PDB file of C-alpha atoms in Angstrom:
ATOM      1  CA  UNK A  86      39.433-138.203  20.578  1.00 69.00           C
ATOM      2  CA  UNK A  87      38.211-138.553  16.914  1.00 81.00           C
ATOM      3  CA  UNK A  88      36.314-141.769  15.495  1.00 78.00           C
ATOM      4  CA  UNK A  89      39.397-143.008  14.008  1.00 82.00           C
ATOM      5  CA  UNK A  90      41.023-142.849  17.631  1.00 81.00           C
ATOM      6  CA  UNK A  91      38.312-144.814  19.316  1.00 87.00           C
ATOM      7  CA  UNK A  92      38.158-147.432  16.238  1.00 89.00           C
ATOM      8  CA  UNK A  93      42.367-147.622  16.820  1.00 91.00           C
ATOM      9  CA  UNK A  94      41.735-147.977  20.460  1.00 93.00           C
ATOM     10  CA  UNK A  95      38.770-150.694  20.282  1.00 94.00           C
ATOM     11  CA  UNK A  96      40.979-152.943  17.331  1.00 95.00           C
ATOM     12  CA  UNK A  97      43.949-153.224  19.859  1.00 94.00           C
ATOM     13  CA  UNK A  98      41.976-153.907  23.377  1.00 96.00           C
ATOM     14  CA  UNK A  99      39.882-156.596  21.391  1.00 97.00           C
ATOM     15  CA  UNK A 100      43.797-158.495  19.789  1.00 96.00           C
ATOM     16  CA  UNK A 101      44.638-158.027  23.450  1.00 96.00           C
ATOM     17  CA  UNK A 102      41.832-159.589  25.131  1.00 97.00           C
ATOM     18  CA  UNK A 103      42.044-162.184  22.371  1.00 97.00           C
ATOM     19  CA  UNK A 104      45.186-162.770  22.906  1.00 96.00           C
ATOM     20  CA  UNK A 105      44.357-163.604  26.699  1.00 96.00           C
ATOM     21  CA  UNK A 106      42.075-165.525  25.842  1.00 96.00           C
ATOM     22  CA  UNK A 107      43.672-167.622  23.468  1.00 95.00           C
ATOM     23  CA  UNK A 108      46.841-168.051  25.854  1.00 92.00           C
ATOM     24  CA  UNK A 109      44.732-168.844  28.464  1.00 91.00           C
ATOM     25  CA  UNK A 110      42.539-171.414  26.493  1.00 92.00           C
ATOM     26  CA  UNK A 111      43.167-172.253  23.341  1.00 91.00           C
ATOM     27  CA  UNK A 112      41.865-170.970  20.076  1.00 93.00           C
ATOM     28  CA  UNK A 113      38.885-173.888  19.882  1.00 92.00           C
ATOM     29  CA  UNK A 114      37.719-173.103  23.739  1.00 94.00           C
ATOM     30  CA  UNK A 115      38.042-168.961  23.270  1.00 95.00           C
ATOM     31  CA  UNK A 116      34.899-167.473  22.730  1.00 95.00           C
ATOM     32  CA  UNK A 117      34.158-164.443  21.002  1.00 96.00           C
ATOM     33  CA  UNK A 118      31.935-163.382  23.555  1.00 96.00           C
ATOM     34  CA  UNK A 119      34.846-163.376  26.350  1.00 96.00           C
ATOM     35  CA  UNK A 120      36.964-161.293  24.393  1.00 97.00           C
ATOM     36  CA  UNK A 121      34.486-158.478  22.914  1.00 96.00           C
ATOM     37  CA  UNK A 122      33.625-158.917  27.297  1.00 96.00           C
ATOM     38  CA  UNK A 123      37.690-158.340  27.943  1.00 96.00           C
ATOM     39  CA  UNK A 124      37.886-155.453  25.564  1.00 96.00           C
ATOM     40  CA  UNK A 125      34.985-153.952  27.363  1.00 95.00           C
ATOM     41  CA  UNK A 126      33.198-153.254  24.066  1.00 94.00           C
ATOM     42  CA  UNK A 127      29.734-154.864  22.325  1.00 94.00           C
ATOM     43  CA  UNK A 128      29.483-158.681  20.236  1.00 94.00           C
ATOM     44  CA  UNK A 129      28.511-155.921  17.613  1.00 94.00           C
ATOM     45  CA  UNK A 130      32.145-153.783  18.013  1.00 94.00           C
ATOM     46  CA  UNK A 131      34.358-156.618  17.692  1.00 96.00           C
ATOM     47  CA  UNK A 132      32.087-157.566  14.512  1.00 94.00           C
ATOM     48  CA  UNK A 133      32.912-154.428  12.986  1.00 94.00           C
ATOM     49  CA  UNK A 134      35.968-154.924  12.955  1.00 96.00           C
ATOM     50  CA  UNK A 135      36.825-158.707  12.502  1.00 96.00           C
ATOM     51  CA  UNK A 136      34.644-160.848  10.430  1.00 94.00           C
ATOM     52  CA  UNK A 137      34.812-164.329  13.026  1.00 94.00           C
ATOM     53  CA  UNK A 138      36.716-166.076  15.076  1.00 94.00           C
ATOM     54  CA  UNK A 139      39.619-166.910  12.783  1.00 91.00           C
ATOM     55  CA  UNK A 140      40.150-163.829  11.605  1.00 93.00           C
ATOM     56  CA  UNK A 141      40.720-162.448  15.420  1.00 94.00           C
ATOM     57  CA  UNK A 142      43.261-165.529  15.493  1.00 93.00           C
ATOM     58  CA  UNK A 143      44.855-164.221  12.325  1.00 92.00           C
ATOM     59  CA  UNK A 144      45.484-160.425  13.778  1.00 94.00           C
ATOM     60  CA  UNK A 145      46.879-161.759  16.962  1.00 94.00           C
ATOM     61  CA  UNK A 146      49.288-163.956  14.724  1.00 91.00           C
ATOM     62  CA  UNK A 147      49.949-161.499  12.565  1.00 91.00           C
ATOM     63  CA  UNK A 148      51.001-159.023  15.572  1.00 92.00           C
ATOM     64  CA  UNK A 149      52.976-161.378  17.345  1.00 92.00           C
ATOM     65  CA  UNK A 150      55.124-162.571  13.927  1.00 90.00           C
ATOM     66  CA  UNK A 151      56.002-158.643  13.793  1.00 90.00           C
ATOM     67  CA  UNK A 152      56.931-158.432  16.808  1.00 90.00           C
ATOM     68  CA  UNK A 153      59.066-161.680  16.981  1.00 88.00           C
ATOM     69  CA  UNK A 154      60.809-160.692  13.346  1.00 88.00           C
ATOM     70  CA  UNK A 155      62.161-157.069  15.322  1.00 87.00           C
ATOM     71  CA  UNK A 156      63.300-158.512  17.883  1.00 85.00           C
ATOM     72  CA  UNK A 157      65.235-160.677  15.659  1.00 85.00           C
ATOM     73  CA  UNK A 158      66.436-158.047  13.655  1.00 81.00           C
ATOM     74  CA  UNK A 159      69.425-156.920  14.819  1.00 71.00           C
ATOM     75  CA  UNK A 160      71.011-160.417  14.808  1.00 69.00           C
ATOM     76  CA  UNK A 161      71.293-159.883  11.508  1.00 72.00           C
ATOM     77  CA  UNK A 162      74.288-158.647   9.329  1.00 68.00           C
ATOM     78  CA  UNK A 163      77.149-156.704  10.615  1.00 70.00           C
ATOM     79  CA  UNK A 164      80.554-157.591  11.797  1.00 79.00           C
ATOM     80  CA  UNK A 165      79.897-159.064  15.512  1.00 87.00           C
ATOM     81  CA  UNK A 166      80.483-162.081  16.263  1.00 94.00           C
ATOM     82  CA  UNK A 167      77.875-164.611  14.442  1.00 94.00           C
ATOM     83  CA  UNK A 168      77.541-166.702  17.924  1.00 95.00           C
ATOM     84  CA  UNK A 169      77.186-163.419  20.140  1.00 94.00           C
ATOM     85  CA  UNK A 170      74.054-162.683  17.907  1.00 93.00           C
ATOM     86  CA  UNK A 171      72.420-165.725  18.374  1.00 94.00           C
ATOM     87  CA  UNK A 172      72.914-165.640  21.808  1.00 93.00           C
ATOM     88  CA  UNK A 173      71.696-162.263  22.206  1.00 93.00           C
ATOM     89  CA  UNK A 174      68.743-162.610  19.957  1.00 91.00           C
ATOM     90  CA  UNK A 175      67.837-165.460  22.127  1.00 90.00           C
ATOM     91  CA  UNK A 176      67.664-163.452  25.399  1.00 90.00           C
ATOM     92  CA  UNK A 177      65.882-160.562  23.446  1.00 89.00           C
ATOM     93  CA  UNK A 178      62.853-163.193  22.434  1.00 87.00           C
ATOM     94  CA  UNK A 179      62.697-164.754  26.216  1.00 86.00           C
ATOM     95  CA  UNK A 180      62.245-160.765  27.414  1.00 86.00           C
ATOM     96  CA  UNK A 181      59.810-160.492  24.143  1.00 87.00           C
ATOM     97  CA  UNK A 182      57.455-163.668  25.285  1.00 86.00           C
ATOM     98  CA  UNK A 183      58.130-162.744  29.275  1.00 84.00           C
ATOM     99  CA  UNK A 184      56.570-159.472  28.490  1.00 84.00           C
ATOM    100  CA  UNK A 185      54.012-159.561  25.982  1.00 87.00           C
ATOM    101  CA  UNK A 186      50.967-161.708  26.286  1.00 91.00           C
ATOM    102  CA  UNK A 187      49.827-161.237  22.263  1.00 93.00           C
ATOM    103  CA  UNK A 188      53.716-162.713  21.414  1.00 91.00           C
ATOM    104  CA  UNK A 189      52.818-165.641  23.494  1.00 90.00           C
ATOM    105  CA  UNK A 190      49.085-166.354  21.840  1.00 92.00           C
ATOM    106  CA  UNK A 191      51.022-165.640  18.903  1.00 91.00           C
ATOM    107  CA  UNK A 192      53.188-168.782  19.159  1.00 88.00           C
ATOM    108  CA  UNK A 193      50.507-171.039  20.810  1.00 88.00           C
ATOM    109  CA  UNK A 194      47.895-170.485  18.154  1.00 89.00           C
ATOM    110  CA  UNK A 195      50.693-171.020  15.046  1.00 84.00           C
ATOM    111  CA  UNK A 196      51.229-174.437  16.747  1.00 80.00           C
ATOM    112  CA  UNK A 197      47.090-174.964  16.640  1.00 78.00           C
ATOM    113  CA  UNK A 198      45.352-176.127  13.794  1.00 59.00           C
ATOM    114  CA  UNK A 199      43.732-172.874  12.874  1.00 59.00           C
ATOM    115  CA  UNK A 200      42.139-172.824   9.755  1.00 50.00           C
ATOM    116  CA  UNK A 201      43.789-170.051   7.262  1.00 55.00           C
ATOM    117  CA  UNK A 202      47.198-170.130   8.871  1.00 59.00           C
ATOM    118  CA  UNK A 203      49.175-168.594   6.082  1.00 61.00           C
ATOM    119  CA  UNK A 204      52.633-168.272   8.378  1.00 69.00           C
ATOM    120  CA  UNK A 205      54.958-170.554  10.205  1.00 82.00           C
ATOM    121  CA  UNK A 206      56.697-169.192  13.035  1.00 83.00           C
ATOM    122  CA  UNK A 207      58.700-171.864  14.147  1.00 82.00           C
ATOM    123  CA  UNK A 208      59.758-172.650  10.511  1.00 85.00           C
ATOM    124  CA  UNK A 209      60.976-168.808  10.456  1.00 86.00           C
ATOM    125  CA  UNK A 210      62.667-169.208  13.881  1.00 87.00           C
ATOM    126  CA  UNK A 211      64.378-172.419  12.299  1.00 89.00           C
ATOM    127  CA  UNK A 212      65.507-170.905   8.699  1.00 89.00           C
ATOM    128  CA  UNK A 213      67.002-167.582  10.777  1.00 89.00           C
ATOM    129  CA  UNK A 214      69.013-169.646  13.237  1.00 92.00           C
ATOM    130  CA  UNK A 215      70.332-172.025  10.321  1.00 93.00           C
ATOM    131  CA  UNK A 216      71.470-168.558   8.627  1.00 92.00           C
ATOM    132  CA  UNK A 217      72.910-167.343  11.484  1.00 93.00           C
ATOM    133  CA  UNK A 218      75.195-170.490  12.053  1.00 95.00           C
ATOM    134  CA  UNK A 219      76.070-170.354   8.384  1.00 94.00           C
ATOM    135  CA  UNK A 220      77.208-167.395   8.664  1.00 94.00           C
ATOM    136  CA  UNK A 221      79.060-168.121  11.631  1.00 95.00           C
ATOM    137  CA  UNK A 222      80.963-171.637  10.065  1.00 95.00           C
ATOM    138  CA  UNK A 223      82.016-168.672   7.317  1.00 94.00           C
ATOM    139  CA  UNK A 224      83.570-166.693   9.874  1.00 95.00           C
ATOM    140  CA  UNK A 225      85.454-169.509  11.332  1.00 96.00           C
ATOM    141  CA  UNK A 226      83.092-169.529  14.435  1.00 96.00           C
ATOM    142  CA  UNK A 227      82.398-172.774  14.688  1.00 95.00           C
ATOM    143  CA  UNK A 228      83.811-175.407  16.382  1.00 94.00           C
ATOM    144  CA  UNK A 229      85.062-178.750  13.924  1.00 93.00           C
ATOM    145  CA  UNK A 230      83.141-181.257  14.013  1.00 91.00           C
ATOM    146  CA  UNK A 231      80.237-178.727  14.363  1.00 91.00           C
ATOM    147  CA  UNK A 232      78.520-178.644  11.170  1.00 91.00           C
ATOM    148  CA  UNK A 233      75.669-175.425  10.608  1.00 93.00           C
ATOM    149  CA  UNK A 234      73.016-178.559  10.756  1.00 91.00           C
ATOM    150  CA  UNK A 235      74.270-180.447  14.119  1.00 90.00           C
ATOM    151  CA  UNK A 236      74.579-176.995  16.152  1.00 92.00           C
ATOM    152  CA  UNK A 237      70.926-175.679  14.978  1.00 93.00           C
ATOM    153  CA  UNK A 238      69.482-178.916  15.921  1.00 92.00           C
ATOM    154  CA  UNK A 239      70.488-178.749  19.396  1.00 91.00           C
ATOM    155  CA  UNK A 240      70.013-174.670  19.475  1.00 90.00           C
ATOM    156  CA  UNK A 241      65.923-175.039  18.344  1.00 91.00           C
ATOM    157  CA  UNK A 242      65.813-178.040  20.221  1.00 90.00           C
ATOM    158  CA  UNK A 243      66.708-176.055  23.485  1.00 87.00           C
ATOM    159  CA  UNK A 244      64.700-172.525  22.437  1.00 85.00           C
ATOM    160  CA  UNK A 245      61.838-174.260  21.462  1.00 84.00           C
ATOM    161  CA  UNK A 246      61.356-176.623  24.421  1.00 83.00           C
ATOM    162  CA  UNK A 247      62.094-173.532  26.654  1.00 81.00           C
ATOM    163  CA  UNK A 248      59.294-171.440  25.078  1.00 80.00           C
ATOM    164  CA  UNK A 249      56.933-174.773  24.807  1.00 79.00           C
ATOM    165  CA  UNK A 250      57.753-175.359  29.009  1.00 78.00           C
ATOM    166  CA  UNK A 251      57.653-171.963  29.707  1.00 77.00           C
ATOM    167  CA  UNK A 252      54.285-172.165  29.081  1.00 77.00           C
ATOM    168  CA  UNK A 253      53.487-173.245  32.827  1.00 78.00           C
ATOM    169  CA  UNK A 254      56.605-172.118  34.219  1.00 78.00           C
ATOM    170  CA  UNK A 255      57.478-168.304  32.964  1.00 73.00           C
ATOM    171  CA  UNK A 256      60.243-168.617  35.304  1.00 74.00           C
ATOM    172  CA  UNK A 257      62.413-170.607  32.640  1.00 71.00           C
ATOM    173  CA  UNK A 258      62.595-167.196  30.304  1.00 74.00           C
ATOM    174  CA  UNK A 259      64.375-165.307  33.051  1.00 72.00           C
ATOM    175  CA  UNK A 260      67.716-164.852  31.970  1.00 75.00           C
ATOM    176  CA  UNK A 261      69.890-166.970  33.899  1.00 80.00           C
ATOM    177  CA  UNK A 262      67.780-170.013  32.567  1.00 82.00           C
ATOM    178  CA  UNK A 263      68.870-168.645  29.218  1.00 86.00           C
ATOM    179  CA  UNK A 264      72.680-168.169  30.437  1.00 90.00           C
ATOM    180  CA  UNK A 265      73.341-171.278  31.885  1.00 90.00           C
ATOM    181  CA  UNK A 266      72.018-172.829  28.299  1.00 90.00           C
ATOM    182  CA  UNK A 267      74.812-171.233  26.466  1.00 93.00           C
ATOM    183  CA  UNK A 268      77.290-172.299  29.270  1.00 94.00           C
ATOM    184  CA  UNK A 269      76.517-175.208  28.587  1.00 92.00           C
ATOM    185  CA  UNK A 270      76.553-175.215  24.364  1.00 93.00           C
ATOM    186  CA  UNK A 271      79.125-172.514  23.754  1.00 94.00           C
ATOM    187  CA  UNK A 272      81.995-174.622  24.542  1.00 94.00           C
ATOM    188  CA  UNK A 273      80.758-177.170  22.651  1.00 92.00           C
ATOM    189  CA  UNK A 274      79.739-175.473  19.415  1.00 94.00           C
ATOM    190  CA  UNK A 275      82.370-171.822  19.496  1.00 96.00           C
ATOM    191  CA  UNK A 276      85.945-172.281  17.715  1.00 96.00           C
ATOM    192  CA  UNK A 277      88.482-172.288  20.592  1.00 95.00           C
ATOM    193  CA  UNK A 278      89.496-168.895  19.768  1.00 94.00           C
ATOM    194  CA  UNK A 279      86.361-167.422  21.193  1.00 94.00           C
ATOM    195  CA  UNK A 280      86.843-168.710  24.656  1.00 84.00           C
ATOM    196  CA  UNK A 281      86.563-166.284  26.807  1.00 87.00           C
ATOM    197  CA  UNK A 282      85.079-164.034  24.555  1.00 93.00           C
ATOM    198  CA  UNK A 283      81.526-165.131  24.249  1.00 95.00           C
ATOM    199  CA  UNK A 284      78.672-163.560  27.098  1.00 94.00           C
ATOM    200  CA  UNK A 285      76.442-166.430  27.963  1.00 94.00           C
ATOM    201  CA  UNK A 286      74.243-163.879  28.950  1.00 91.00           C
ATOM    202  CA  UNK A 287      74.433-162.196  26.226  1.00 91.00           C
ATOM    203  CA  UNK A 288      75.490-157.876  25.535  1.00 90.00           C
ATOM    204  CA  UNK A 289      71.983-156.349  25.915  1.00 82.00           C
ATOM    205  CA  UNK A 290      71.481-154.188  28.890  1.00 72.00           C
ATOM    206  CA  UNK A 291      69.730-156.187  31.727  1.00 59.00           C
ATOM    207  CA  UNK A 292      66.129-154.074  31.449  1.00 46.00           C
ATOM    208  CA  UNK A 293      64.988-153.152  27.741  1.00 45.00           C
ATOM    209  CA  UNK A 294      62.289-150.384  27.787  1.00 39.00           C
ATOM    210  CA  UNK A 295      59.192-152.221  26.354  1.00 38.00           C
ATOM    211  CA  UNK A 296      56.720-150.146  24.692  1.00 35.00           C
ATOM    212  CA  UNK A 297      53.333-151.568  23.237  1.00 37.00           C
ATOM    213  CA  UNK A 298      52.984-149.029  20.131  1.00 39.00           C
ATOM    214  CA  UNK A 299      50.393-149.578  16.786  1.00 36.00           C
ATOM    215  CA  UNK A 300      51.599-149.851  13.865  1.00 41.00           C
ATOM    216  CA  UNK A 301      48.762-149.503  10.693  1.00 38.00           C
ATOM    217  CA  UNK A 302      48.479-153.183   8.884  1.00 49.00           C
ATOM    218  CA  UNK A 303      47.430-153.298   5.536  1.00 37.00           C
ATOM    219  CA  UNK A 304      44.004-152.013   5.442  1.00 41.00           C
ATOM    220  CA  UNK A 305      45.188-148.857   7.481  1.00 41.00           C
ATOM    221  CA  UNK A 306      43.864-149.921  10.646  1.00 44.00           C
ATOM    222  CA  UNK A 307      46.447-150.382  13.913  1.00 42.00           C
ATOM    223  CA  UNK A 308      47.414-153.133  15.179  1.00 41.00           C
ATOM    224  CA  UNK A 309      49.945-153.823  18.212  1.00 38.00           C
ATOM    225  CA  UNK A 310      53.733-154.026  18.174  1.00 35.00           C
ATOM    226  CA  UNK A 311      53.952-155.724  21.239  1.00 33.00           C
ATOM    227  CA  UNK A 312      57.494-154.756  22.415  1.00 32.00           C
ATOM    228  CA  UNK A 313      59.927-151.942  21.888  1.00 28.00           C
ATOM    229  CA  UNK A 314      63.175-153.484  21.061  1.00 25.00           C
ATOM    230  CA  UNK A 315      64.988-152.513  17.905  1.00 28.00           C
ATOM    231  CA  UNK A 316      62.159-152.482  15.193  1.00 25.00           C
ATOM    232  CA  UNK A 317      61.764-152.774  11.252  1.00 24.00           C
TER     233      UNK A 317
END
């Protein structure tokens, strides 16, 4: 294994054991001590390659927003059904936070006052879903009465206090937990032409292959991809 190996190696065990860390306690009560300890490397390793604290914070973020973006990826464009998208891009990010502890840090720390946050998940989560359900109120998708606005409202409002809950209870990102939510809305929010048509529990096959894999940020060095579904 060359230098640049090891260096590769020691940059993703130390966002990993951050990562646990900051799931597990918070970014204020995560020490840097614990996670150079979880990495099974030196204070003077994880030094080398992040400056403090924050910046640790910042690489987990960073990893999980990645990750959370290509899973969301192929909701976007082609000539599916706008609605099926959605609710197959929501299944893909319960697998994504069911399976990948730096995804879940991810989310906790961007809802943590860490200093030199320079992303907003949630906001990203929102605009995509809003552009989704535009596109789907083109397309004649939409129930009347169900305005782009009303049916994201109630769409983040569910996701996000599923991911927030699941926080103590991973068994609400299973799938039927996600499939009897869209029972529920799709007849509410889906023109009546759809009936029938729609999958609640949505057209990806039940078990994704999940692969951790780096992928080199922008000072060359790796950082994790922490799931293998369709990726940019």
């Amino acid at each position: 294994m060359t230098k640049q190996d090891r260096a590769v190696r020691t940059r993703l065990a130390l966002i990993r054991s951050a990562a646990e860390q900051f799931e597990a306690r918070g970014y204020v009560r995560a020490s840097l001590a614990e996670i150079s300890a979880g990495a099974g490397v030196s204070s003077g390793a994880l030094h080398f390659h992040f400056a403090n604290k924050a910046a640790v914070a910042e690489a987990v973020e960073r990893a999980a927003a990645r990750a959370l973006r290509r899973a969301a990826l192929p909701g976007r464009g082609g000539d599916r059904c706008a609605l099926q998208r959605l609710v197959d891009v929501t299944h893909r990010m319960a697998r994504l936070l069911c399976a990948d502890t730096v995804v879940r840090a991810g989310l906790r720390l961007n809802t943590e006052a860490v200093a030199g946050r320079v992303r907003d998940l949630r906001r990203e989560w929102r605009e995509w879903v809003h552009e989704l359900l535009a596109e789907a109120e083109r397309r004649g998708e939409l129930a009347a009465g169900m305005p782009p606005h009303r049916t994201g409202a109630v769409v983040l409002a569910a996701t996000t206090g599923i991911e927030v809950l699941a926080r103590e209870d991973r068994g609400l990102l299973v799938r039927p937990s996600l499939t009897d939510l869209w029972c529920l809305l799709l007849p509410c929010v889906a023109a009546p032409h759809l009936a029938g048509e729609l999958r609640p529990a949505g057209t990806d096959p039940d078990h994704p292959e999940l692969t951790v894999e780096p992928a080199a940020d922008a000072g060359g060095r790796a950082e994790p991809s922490p799931a293998g579904f369709a990726l940019r």
